[in-house]
Amino acid sequence: MANLTHNKFSPDTLALHAGYTYDTQRTMSVPIYQNTAYSFESLQQAAARFGLQELGNIYSRLTNPTVDVLGARLAALEGGAFGVPTASGASAIFYALVNCAQNGDNILYSNKIYGGTQTLLVHVLKRFGIEVRVFDIDDIENSLPKLIDTKTKAIFFESLSNPQISIADTEKITQIAKQNKIITICDNTVATAFLHKPFDYGVDVVVYSLSKYINGQGSALGGAIIERNGLNALIEDNPRYPAFNTPDPSYHGLIYASLPLPIFSIRVIIEWLRNIGATLSAQAAWIILQGLETLELRIKKHSQSALKVAEFLQSHPKVKSVAYPGLDSDPYNALLKKYYTNALASGLLSFEVESHQKAQQICNATELFAVVVNIGDSKSLIIHPASTTHSQLSQEELLSAGITPNTVRLSIGLENADDLIADLKQALES
Ligand SMILES: *Cc1c(COP(=O)(O)O)cnc(C)c1O
């Protein structure tokens, strides 16, 4: 596994170097290990690897050197103990949740989250016998504690959610979680480690879609699960987490808590990647590593241009309201200043116009903005959430998530901000 001895460096340095020690060819670019299985020096070594007495490669569904560099680099950037890449953000979230909860348990989740995650929680996990309970991200003290019982295994939220663009008061959530010894899982996809570090505010596990800002060019799907330093102490002997503290019959009676390793991640690999297999490919890992190298530069420009666009929209008579935490008038501006590097707020913003028809018409009238459900691309994107990304939600869920039929969402790309503003101006006035 790649080494993690780079922790004395700053994140922009880590994004270029962490987790990669040259292989025998000393290639500057991380090699793509396009490989399925690995040969053992002896049968004894093979047995030691299967028994976890020796860590090392067995088969690429579990580990791959290219993928491992990405996992180590993400963990270093986040200030975490270990990172496990997965095939997509969706699979990372599913694996992180089922690593905590099983049939009969419950998970608490924020009302403002990505539409796909909402569907996973409310509909899919239910089929696995896992109950979910929603809390109000804007009223944590009054909505979260009363949902907790002995079967509560995880609290899930997003640091910066879209399309309503809200910022979580992370410390309020993690304080309540710590009092009850419950694992918190934070989706940091939109903020990225360059804007916000959930581990600094007590979060236990960070999950990512790498398909957005981290890749940055809309060219590969990926996800990741990263655990904080010291998470083992929360899990060991904690009656909420029997799967880590009792023998695993599917792995010759292994007790995860007995391992001197980051056990949350090891179980993601041994239980979920091994048996279900949403593993990231080496090719995709390599593409995502290219994106990581320039993430710091990009997320700054995305954020600076989005602020300019938000200010323009706020001043336009056809726009009823703008949601962008970077605006002084935004309800989340104080939380942005508390939790985010240089109060940068990413490239995501949304705004309201007078009608459903006008919102749809603007999407079709833009020239530079492409109508796309993705976010975090180098190119600017526009979408009408109520008829696309969030169309599976009921009216009530839409309202609770802060979405109306008049909401338009933008993902501001790396084009010149003045060109983007001119394009939006002509679309609003067409
Ligand atoms: C896109 C997204 C996901 C899902 O990730 P995929 O890589 O598309 O599977 C999860 N969370 C957030 C916040 C996202 O934006």
Tab-separated table of C-alpha atoms and ligand atoms in Angstrom:
chain	number	residue	atom	x	y	z
A	1	MET	CA	0.000	0.000	0.000
A	2	ALA	CA	1.219	3.497	-0.755
A	3	ASN	CA	2.910	5.381	2.062
A	4	LEU	CA	1.416	8.314	3.913
A	5	THR	CA	4.501	9.996	5.326
A	6	HIS	CA	3.743	13.322	3.665
A	7	ASN	CA	1.709	14.898	6.424
A	8	LYS	CA	4.101	17.795	7.040
A	9	PHE	CA	3.192	19.320	3.667
A	10	SER	CA	0.376	21.699	2.647
A	11	PRO	CA	-2.638	20.400	0.732
A	12	ASP	CA	-1.574	21.920	-2.620
A	13	THR	CA	1.747	20.058	-2.314
A	14	LEU	CA	0.065	16.842	-1.173
A	15	ALA	CA	-2.273	16.934	-4.194
A	16	LEU	CA	0.812	16.472	-6.398
A	17	HIS	CA	2.918	14.070	-4.365
A	18	ALA	CA	1.162	12.203	-1.554
A	19	GLY	CA	0.961	8.442	-1.762
A	20	TYR	CA	3.370	7.937	-4.655
A	21	THR	CA	6.853	6.617	-4.127
A	22	TYR	CA	8.510	5.885	-7.450
A	23	ASP	CA	8.306	2.388	-8.807
A	24	THR	CA	11.384	0.703	-10.330
A	25	GLN	CA	11.081	2.757	-13.545
A	26	ARG	CA	10.876	6.029	-11.565
A	27	THR	CA	8.071	7.336	-13.763
A	28	MET	CA	6.974	10.879	-12.901
A	29	SER	CA	3.381	10.097	-13.812
A	30	VAL	CA	1.778	7.483	-11.550
A	31	PRO	CA	1.877	4.201	-13.550
A	32	ILE	CA	-1.410	2.633	-14.611
A	33	TYR	CA	-1.333	-0.927	-13.290
A	34	GLN	CA	-3.706	-2.401	-15.844
A	35	ASN	CA	-3.862	-5.648	-13.985
A	36	THR	CA	-6.317	-8.123	-12.475
A	37	ALA	CA	-4.326	-10.490	-10.223
A	38	TYR	CA	-0.904	-10.613	-8.534
A	39	SER	CA	1.581	-13.456	-8.223
A	40	PHE	CA	2.806	-14.474	-4.784
A	41	GLU	CA	6.419	-15.310	-4.004
A	42	SER	CA	5.236	-18.526	-2.392
A	43	LEU	CA	2.094	-20.262	-1.231
A	44	GLN	CA	3.086	-19.263	2.319
A	45	GLN	CA	3.025	-15.606	1.297
A	46	ALA	CA	-0.370	-16.103	-0.313
A	47	ALA	CA	-1.689	-17.605	2.929
A	48	ALA	CA	-0.249	-14.733	4.987
A	49	ARG	CA	-1.962	-12.206	2.754
A	50	PHE	CA	-5.308	-13.953	2.967
A	51	GLY	CA	-4.915	-14.093	6.751
A	52	LEU	CA	-4.015	-10.368	6.910
A	53	GLN	CA	-0.726	-11.188	8.689
A	54	GLU	CA	0.916	-9.550	5.690
A	55	LEU	CA	-0.710	-6.670	3.814
A	56	GLY	CA	-0.365	-6.741	0.075
A	57	ASN	CA	-2.037	-7.247	-3.262
A	58	ILE	CA	-4.162	-10.326	-3.945
A	59	TYR	CA	-6.643	-9.356	-6.637
A	60	SER	CA	-7.646	-5.976	-8.135
A	61	ARG	CA	-11.221	-6.136	-6.851
A	62	LEU	CA	-9.585	-5.503	-3.437
A	63	THR	CA	-6.480	-3.418	-4.139
A	64	ASN	CA	-4.531	-2.058	-7.114
A	65	PRO	CA	-1.362	0.064	-6.916
A	66	THR	CA	-2.743	2.908	-9.083
A	67	VAL	CA	-6.004	3.009	-7.148
A	68	ASP	CA	-4.070	2.851	-3.856
A	69	VAL	CA	-2.084	5.984	-4.747
A	70	LEU	CA	-5.366	7.832	-5.262
A	71	GLY	CA	-6.744	6.552	-1.930
A	72	ALA	CA	-3.579	7.569	-0.060
A	73	ARG	CA	-3.490	10.973	-1.749
A	74	LEU	CA	-7.110	11.724	-0.908
A	75	ALA	CA	-6.559	10.648	2.708
A	76	ALA	CA	-3.490	12.891	2.977
A	77	LEU	CA	-5.371	15.885	1.518
A	78	GLU	CA	-8.273	15.356	3.876
A	79	GLY	CA	-5.996	14.858	6.896
A	80	GLY	CA	-7.388	11.344	7.378
A	81	ALA	CA	-5.988	7.923	8.232
A	82	PHE	CA	-6.922	5.935	5.132
A	83	GLY	CA	-8.830	6.325	1.870
A	84	VAL	CA	-10.618	3.660	-0.160
A	85	PRO	CA	-11.618	4.637	-3.724
A	86	THR	CA	-14.770	3.087	-5.190
A	87	ALA	CA	-16.347	2.938	-8.645
A	88	SER	CA	-18.635	5.940	-8.045
A	89	GLY	CA	-19.820	8.358	-5.414
A	90	ALA	CA	-23.063	6.404	-5.154
A	91	SER	CA	-21.233	3.176	-4.281
A	92	ALA	CA	-18.987	5.001	-1.775
A	93	ILE	CA	-22.056	6.306	0.058
A	94	PHE	CA	-23.800	2.924	0.004
A	95	TYR	CA	-20.718	1.098	1.311
A	96	ALA	CA	-20.058	3.687	4.032
A	97	LEU	CA	-23.668	3.415	5.241
A	98	VAL	CA	-23.901	-0.385	5.208
A	99	ASN	CA	-20.528	-0.530	6.946
A	100	CYS	CA	-22.359	1.045	9.923
A	101	ALA	CA	-25.913	-0.268	9.725
A	102	GLN	CA	-27.714	-3.488	8.874
A	103	ASN	CA	-31.223	-4.937	8.895
A	104	GLY	CA	-33.093	-3.576	11.949
A	105	ASP	CA	-30.860	-0.523	12.411
A	106	ASN	CA	-31.532	3.105	11.526
A	107	ILE	CA	-29.607	5.967	9.922
A	108	LEU	CA	-30.272	9.689	10.436
A	109	TYR	CA	-29.880	11.964	7.408
A	110	SER	CA	-30.091	15.633	6.557
A	111	ASN	CA	-33.089	16.967	4.619
A	112	LYS	CA	-30.814	18.787	2.145
A	113	ILE	CA	-28.827	16.232	0.169
A	114	TYR	CA	-28.086	15.070	-3.384
A	115	GLY	CA	-31.196	13.611	-5.063
A	116	GLY	CA	-29.548	10.227	-5.760
A	117	THR	CA	-28.526	9.828	-2.131
A	118	GLN	CA	-32.054	10.723	-1.031
A	119	THR	CA	-33.429	7.918	-3.210
A	120	LEU	CA	-30.818	5.469	-1.876
A	121	LEU	CA	-31.721	6.291	1.717
A	122	VAL	CA	-35.482	6.509	1.479
A	123	HIS	CA	-36.216	3.729	-1.006
A	124	VAL	CA	-33.261	1.375	-1.470
A	125	LEU	CA	-31.998	0.958	2.111
A	126	LYS	CA	-35.570	0.288	3.199
A	127	ARG	CA	-35.546	-2.852	1.040
A	128	PHE	CA	-32.518	-3.993	3.060
A	129	GLY	CA	-34.444	-3.459	6.318
A	130	ILE	CA	-32.575	-0.291	7.271
A	131	GLU	CA	-34.826	2.481	8.537
A	132	VAL	CA	-33.946	6.119	7.836
A	133	ARG	CA	-35.006	9.218	9.755
A	134	VAL	CA	-34.637	12.757	8.452
A	135	PHE	CA	-33.438	15.764	10.466
A	136	ASP	CA	-33.519	19.455	9.616
A	137	ILE	CA	-30.013	20.697	8.737
A	138	ASP	CA	-31.150	24.243	9.582
A	139	ASP	CA	-32.491	23.277	13.030
A	140	ILE	CA	-30.106	20.594	14.270
A	141	GLU	CA	-30.598	21.077	18.027
A	142	ASN	CA	-34.337	20.579	17.820
A	143	SER	CA	-34.562	17.911	15.151
A	144	LEU	CA	-31.563	15.585	15.570
A	145	PRO	CA	-31.269	14.417	19.234
A	146	LYS	CA	-34.848	13.167	19.478
A	147	LEU	CA	-34.309	10.754	16.556
A	148	ILE	CA	-31.477	8.854	18.249
A	149	ASP	CA	-32.027	5.434	19.824
A	150	THR	CA	-29.879	2.344	20.471
A	151	LYS	CA	-30.323	1.199	16.867
A	152	THR	CA	-28.999	4.468	15.371
A	153	LYS	CA	-25.762	3.613	13.569
A	154	ALA	CA	-24.838	6.637	11.452
A	155	ILE	CA	-25.600	10.322	10.891
A	156	PHE	CA	-25.258	11.343	7.247
A	157	PHE	CA	-25.101	14.889	5.851
A	158	GLU	CA	-23.436	17.016	3.155
A	159	SER	CA	-20.994	19.799	4.034
A	160	LEU	CA	-22.236	21.948	1.126
A	161	SER	CA	-25.418	20.661	-0.422
A	162	ASN	CA	-26.971	21.371	-3.763
A	163	PRO	CA	-29.143	22.556	-5.470
A	164	GLN	CA	-30.423	24.544	-2.470
A	165	ILE	CA	-26.798	25.418	-1.588
A	166	SER	CA	-26.767	25.171	2.179
A	167	ILE	CA	-23.830	24.833	4.540
A	168	ALA	CA	-23.978	22.414	7.466
A	169	ASP	CA	-23.142	23.594	10.956
A	170	THR	CA	-20.890	20.556	11.273
A	171	GLU	CA	-19.810	21.026	14.891
A	172	LYS	CA	-23.411	20.970	16.086
A	173	ILE	CA	-23.889	17.571	14.435
A	174	THR	CA	-20.617	16.043	15.585
A	175	GLN	CA	-21.127	17.167	19.198
A	176	ILE	CA	-24.448	15.340	19.377
A	177	ALA	CA	-22.935	12.310	17.629
A	178	LYS	CA	-20.003	12.151	20.043
A	179	GLN	CA	-22.271	12.269	23.105
A	180	ASN	CA	-24.045	9.212	21.696
A	181	LYS	CA	-20.976	7.466	20.191
A	182	ILE	CA	-22.467	7.403	16.685
A	183	ILE	CA	-20.405	7.546	13.490
A	184	THR	CA	-20.883	10.729	11.396
A	185	ILE	CA	-20.515	10.512	7.616
A	186	CYS	CA	-20.074	13.738	5.647
A	187	ASP	CA	-20.308	13.999	1.854
A	188	ASN	CA	-17.661	16.629	0.993
A	189	THR	CA	-18.040	16.378	-2.811
A	190	VAL	CA	-18.941	19.996	-3.511
A	191	ALA	CA	-16.599	21.713	-1.059
A	192	THR	CA	-13.556	19.433	-1.503
A	193	ALA	CA	-10.690	19.426	1.000
A	194	PHE	CA	-9.413	22.721	-0.420
A	195	LEU	CA	-12.446	24.617	0.848
A	196	HIS	CA	-13.480	22.568	3.872
A	197	LYS	CA	-11.964	19.857	6.079
A	198	PRO	CA	-14.726	17.937	7.888
A	199	PHE	CA	-12.224	16.041	10.094
A	200	ASP	CA	-11.170	19.348	11.687
A	201	TYR	CA	-14.718	19.664	13.024
A	202	GLY	CA	-15.131	16.171	14.438
A	203	VAL	CA	-16.480	14.192	11.465
A	204	ASP	CA	-15.584	10.472	11.461
A	205	VAL	CA	-15.899	9.454	7.800
A	206	VAL	CA	-15.796	11.608	4.652
A	207	VAL	CA	-17.297	10.329	1.407
A	208	TYR	CA	-16.803	11.674	-2.087
A	209	SER	CA	-18.033	11.578	-5.572
A	210	LEU	CA	-14.715	11.997	-7.406
A	211	SER	CA	-16.719	12.488	-10.610
A	212	LYS	CA	-17.286	16.200	-9.861
A	213	TYR	CA	-14.668	18.826	-8.883
A	214	ILE	CA	-11.923	16.315	-8.083
A	215	ASN	CA	-11.887	14.884	-11.608
A	216	GLY	CA	-12.916	18.324	-12.799
A	217	GLN	CA	-13.471	17.589	-16.464
A	218	GLY	CA	-16.431	15.264	-16.442
A	219	SER	CA	-14.246	12.460	-17.806
A	220	ALA	CA	-14.422	9.663	-15.202
A	221	LEU	CA	-16.703	8.341	-12.488
A	222	GLY	CA	-15.275	7.571	-9.068
A	223	GLY	CA	-15.932	7.715	-5.358
A	224	ALA	CA	-14.032	7.460	-2.098
A	225	ILE	CA	-14.452	6.678	1.593
A	226	ILE	CA	-11.921	8.289	3.949
A	227	GLU	CA	-11.713	7.661	7.685
A	228	ARG	CA	-10.282	10.007	10.306
A	229	ASN	CA	-7.287	9.272	12.489
A	230	GLY	CA	-8.312	7.492	15.668
A	231	LEU	CA	-11.689	6.228	14.476
A	232	ASN	CA	-10.900	2.727	15.806
A	233	ALA	CA	-11.323	3.986	19.387
A	234	LEU	CA	-14.938	4.987	18.710
A	235	ILE	CA	-15.800	1.607	17.176
A	236	GLU	CA	-13.924	-0.762	19.521
A	237	ASP	CA	-16.172	-2.234	22.216
A	238	ASN	CA	-18.998	0.099	21.120
A	239	PRO	CA	-22.257	-1.890	21.373
A	240	ARG	CA	-23.588	0.007	18.343
A	241	TYR	CA	-21.089	-1.725	16.070
A	242	PRO	CA	-21.191	-5.514	16.608
A	243	ALA	CA	-20.017	-6.194	13.041
A	244	PHE	CA	-16.588	-4.825	13.985
A	245	ASN	CA	-16.459	-6.403	17.437
A	246	THR	CA	-17.667	-9.961	16.861
A	247	PRO	CA	-16.204	-12.702	14.629
A	248	ASP	CA	-16.978	-12.357	10.906
A	249	PRO	CA	-18.020	-15.833	9.710
A	250	SER	CA	-17.438	-14.772	6.078
A	251	TYR	CA	-13.746	-14.151	6.811
A	252	HIS	CA	-12.692	-17.117	8.988
A	253	GLY	CA	-13.906	-15.552	12.223
A	254	LEU	CA	-11.927	-12.328	11.867
A	255	ILE	CA	-12.698	-9.659	14.494
A	256	TYR	CA	-12.017	-6.351	12.764
A	257	ALA	CA	-11.503	-4.498	16.057
A	258	SER	CA	-8.535	-6.776	16.826
A	259	LEU	CA	-6.557	-5.505	13.820
A	260	PRO	CA	-3.868	-2.816	14.268
A	261	LEU	CA	-5.210	-1.112	11.117
A	262	PRO	CA	-7.859	1.516	10.198
A	263	ILE	CA	-10.729	-0.944	10.634
A	264	PHE	CA	-13.518	1.060	9.000
A	265	SER	CA	-11.568	1.074	5.706
A	266	ILE	CA	-10.311	-2.501	6.017
A	267	ARG	CA	-13.899	-3.685	6.401
A	268	VAL	CA	-14.966	-1.621	3.353
A	269	ILE	CA	-12.344	-3.550	1.370
A	270	ILE	CA	-12.881	-7.019	2.858
A	271	GLU	CA	-16.655	-6.946	3.214
A	272	TRP	CA	-17.944	-4.642	0.470
A	273	LEU	CA	-15.335	-4.434	-2.303
A	274	ARG	CA	-14.513	-8.131	-1.993
A	275	ASN	CA	-18.128	-9.345	-2.005
A	276	ILE	CA	-19.954	-6.730	-4.071
A	277	GLY	CA	-17.120	-5.295	-6.140
A	278	ALA	CA	-17.825	-1.642	-7.027
A	279	THR	CA	-14.063	-1.190	-7.363
A	280	LEU	CA	-12.488	1.782	-9.136
A	281	SER	CA	-10.527	0.863	-12.275
A	282	ALA	CA	-6.858	1.783	-12.580
A	283	GLN	CA	-7.628	3.849	-15.704
A	284	ALA	CA	-10.262	5.905	-13.915
A	285	ALA	CA	-7.977	6.326	-10.888
A	286	TRP	CA	-5.255	7.703	-13.146
A	287	ILE	CA	-7.622	10.170	-14.823
A	288	ILE	CA	-8.838	11.353	-11.417
A	289	LEU	CA	-5.224	11.756	-10.213
A	290	GLN	CA	-4.653	14.201	-13.112
A	291	GLY	CA	-7.631	16.211	-11.922
A	292	LEU	CA	-6.429	16.300	-8.315
A	293	GLU	CA	-3.153	17.922	-9.384
A	294	THR	CA	-4.952	21.128	-10.421
A	295	LEU	CA	-7.896	21.056	-8.008
A	296	GLU	CA	-6.646	23.904	-5.835
A	297	LEU	CA	-6.296	26.281	-8.811
A	298	ARG	CA	-9.636	25.262	-10.273
A	299	ILE	CA	-11.783	25.420	-7.159
A	300	LYS	CA	-10.532	28.965	-6.518
A	301	LYS	CA	-11.510	30.129	-10.000
A	302	HIS	CA	-14.849	28.277	-9.870
A	303	SER	CA	-15.584	30.052	-6.577
A	304	GLN	CA	-14.430	33.514	-7.675
A	305	SER	CA	-16.423	33.378	-10.927
A	306	ALA	CA	-19.522	32.017	-9.149
A	307	LEU	CA	-19.441	34.980	-6.761
A	308	LYS	CA	-19.344	37.398	-9.727
A	309	VAL	CA	-22.243	35.569	-11.393
A	310	ALA	CA	-24.217	35.533	-8.109
A	311	GLU	CA	-23.723	39.294	-7.694
A	312	PHE	CA	-24.897	39.890	-11.269
A	313	LEU	CA	-27.992	37.699	-10.809
A	314	GLN	CA	-28.855	39.406	-7.530
A	315	SER	CA	-28.915	42.762	-9.320
A	316	HIS	CA	-31.103	41.555	-12.213
A	317	PRO	CA	-34.830	42.495	-12.088
A	318	LYS	CA	-35.967	39.127	-13.522
A	319	VAL	CA	-34.292	37.208	-10.668
A	320	LYS	CA	-36.355	36.819	-7.478
A	321	SER	CA	-33.587	35.421	-5.263
A	322	VAL	CA	-30.101	33.906	-5.433
A	323	ALA	CA	-28.716	31.162	-3.199
A	324	TYR	CA	-24.948	31.479	-2.940
A	325	PRO	CA	-23.213	31.398	0.461
A	326	GLY	CA	-20.490	33.736	-0.814
A	327	LEU	CA	-23.007	36.625	-0.919
A	328	ASP	CA	-23.000	38.711	2.284
A	329	SER	CA	-26.809	38.613	2.308
A	330	ASP	CA	-26.970	34.789	2.094
A	331	PRO	CA	-28.283	33.001	5.223
A	332	TYR	CA	-25.268	30.653	5.138
A	333	ASN	CA	-22.638	33.407	4.835
A	334	ALA	CA	-21.714	33.245	8.551
A	335	LEU	CA	-21.240	29.446	8.410
A	336	LEU	CA	-19.178	29.858	5.231
A	337	LYS	CA	-16.866	32.292	7.015
A	338	LYS	CA	-16.582	29.972	10.006
A	339	TYR	CA	-15.888	26.706	8.162
A	340	TYR	CA	-14.530	27.491	4.676
A	341	THR	CA	-11.030	28.469	3.519
A	342	ASN	CA	-11.000	32.164	2.579
A	343	ALA	CA	-14.826	32.003	2.553
A	344	LEU	CA	-14.758	30.435	-0.933
A	345	ALA	CA	-18.046	28.693	-1.745
A	346	SER	CA	-17.458	26.524	-4.876
A	347	GLY	CA	-18.988	27.008	-8.322
A	348	LEU	CA	-22.523	25.939	-7.435
A	349	LEU	CA	-25.368	28.380	-7.134
A	350	SER	CA	-29.068	28.475	-7.716
A	351	PHE	CA	-31.610	31.192	-8.329
A	352	GLU	CA	-35.348	31.649	-8.527
A	353	VAL	CA	-37.291	33.302	-11.293
A	354	GLU	CA	-40.981	34.222	-11.457
A	355	SER	CA	-42.306	31.016	-13.011
A	356	HIS	CA	-41.699	27.411	-13.891
A	357	GLN	CA	-41.881	28.313	-17.611
A	358	LYS	CA	-39.304	31.084	-17.241
A	359	ALA	CA	-36.908	28.718	-15.397
A	360	GLN	CA	-37.159	26.155	-18.205
A	361	GLN	CA	-36.880	28.799	-20.907
A	362	ILE	CA	-33.644	30.177	-19.402
A	363	CYS	CA	-32.080	26.688	-19.475
A	364	ASN	CA	-32.825	26.417	-23.190
A	365	ALA	CA	-31.797	30.004	-24.057
A	366	THR	CA	-28.219	29.915	-22.766
A	367	GLU	CA	-25.457	29.528	-25.319
A	368	LEU	CA	-22.392	28.754	-23.202
A	369	PHE	CA	-24.122	26.825	-20.417
A	370	ALA	CA	-24.869	23.222	-21.359
A	371	VAL	CA	-28.050	21.578	-20.054
A	372	VAL	CA	-26.427	18.849	-17.947
A	373	VAL	CA	-27.308	17.119	-14.648
A	374	ASN	CA	-23.646	16.978	-13.596
A	375	ILE	CA	-21.738	19.512	-11.471
A	376	GLY	CA	-18.071	20.426	-11.077
A	377	ASP	CA	-17.107	20.286	-14.756
A	378	SER	CA	-14.574	22.701	-16.285
A	379	LYS	CA	-17.456	23.791	-18.554
A	380	SER	CA	-20.461	25.693	-17.216
A	381	LEU	CA	-23.669	23.738	-16.731
A	382	ILE	CA	-27.314	24.647	-16.160
A	383	ILE	CA	-30.264	22.551	-15.034
A	384	HIS	CA	-33.856	22.761	-13.823
A	385	PRO	CA	-33.773	20.440	-10.748
A	386	ALA	CA	-37.547	20.016	-10.300
A	387	SER	CA	-37.937	18.347	-13.706
A	388	THR	CA	-34.633	16.384	-13.699
A	389	THR	CA	-32.242	15.641	-10.816
A	390	HIS	CA	-34.950	15.917	-8.151
A	391	SER	CA	-37.962	14.738	-10.183
A	392	GLN	CA	-38.193	11.522	-8.104
A	393	LEU	CA	-38.976	13.554	-4.986
A	394	SER	CA	-42.538	14.190	-3.806
A	395	GLN	CA	-43.834	17.789	-3.535
A	396	GLU	CA	-43.282	17.613	0.210
A	397	GLU	CA	-39.709	16.355	-0.137
A	398	LEU	CA	-38.984	19.045	-2.736
A	399	LEU	CA	-40.214	21.745	-0.399
A	400	SER	CA	-38.233	20.332	2.519
A	401	ALA	CA	-35.146	20.236	0.298
A	402	GLY	CA	-35.697	23.883	-0.583
A	403	ILE	CA	-36.397	23.320	-4.281
A	404	THR	CA	-39.281	24.941	-6.140
A	405	PRO	CA	-40.373	24.550	-9.781
A	406	ASN	CA	-38.870	28.031	-10.344
A	407	THR	CA	-35.338	27.061	-9.235
A	408	VAL	CA	-32.486	27.072	-11.772
A	409	ARG	CA	-29.125	25.567	-10.758
A	410	LEU	CA	-25.783	26.581	-12.225
A	411	SER	CA	-22.392	24.914	-12.018
A	412	ILE	CA	-19.959	27.677	-12.931
A	413	GLY	CA	-17.059	26.426	-15.050
A	414	LEU	CA	-13.670	27.851	-15.881
A	415	GLU	CA	-14.748	30.102	-18.783
A	416	ASN	CA	-14.305	33.858	-18.466
A	417	ALA	CA	-16.835	35.094	-15.898
A	418	ASP	CA	-17.842	38.093	-18.038
A	419	ASP	CA	-18.759	35.768	-20.917
A	420	LEU	CA	-20.913	33.711	-18.554
A	421	ILE	CA	-22.649	36.804	-17.189
A	422	ALA	CA	-23.372	38.082	-20.727
A	423	ASP	CA	-24.843	34.694	-21.625
A	424	LEU	CA	-27.121	34.634	-18.575
A	425	LYS	CA	-28.170	38.232	-19.240
A	426	GLN	CA	-29.300	37.434	-22.784
A	427	ALA	CA	-31.094	34.274	-21.562
A	428	LEU	CA	-32.935	36.160	-18.806
A	429	GLU	CA	-33.997	38.883	-21.212
A	430	SER	CA	-34.889	36.680	-24.194
B	1	LIG	C1	-22.791	13.281	-7.907
B	1	LIG	C2	-22.899	13.198	-6.452
B	1	LIG	C3	-22.969	11.955	-5.820
B	1	LIG	C4	-22.978	10.645	-6.600
B	1	LIG	O1	-21.732	10.436	-7.191
B	1	LIG	P1	-21.497	9.591	-8.548
B	1	LIG	O2	-20.015	9.653	-8.699
B	1	LIG	O3	-22.242	10.276	-9.632
B	1	LIG	O4	-21.999	8.225	-8.286
B	1	LIG	C5	-23.039	11.932	-4.439
B	1	LIG	N1	-23.040	13.065	-3.719
B	1	LIG	C6	-22.987	14.290	-4.291
B	1	LIG	C7	-23.007	15.508	-3.443
B	1	LIG	C8	-22.918	14.394	-5.682
B	1	LIG	O5	-22.867	15.603	-6.239
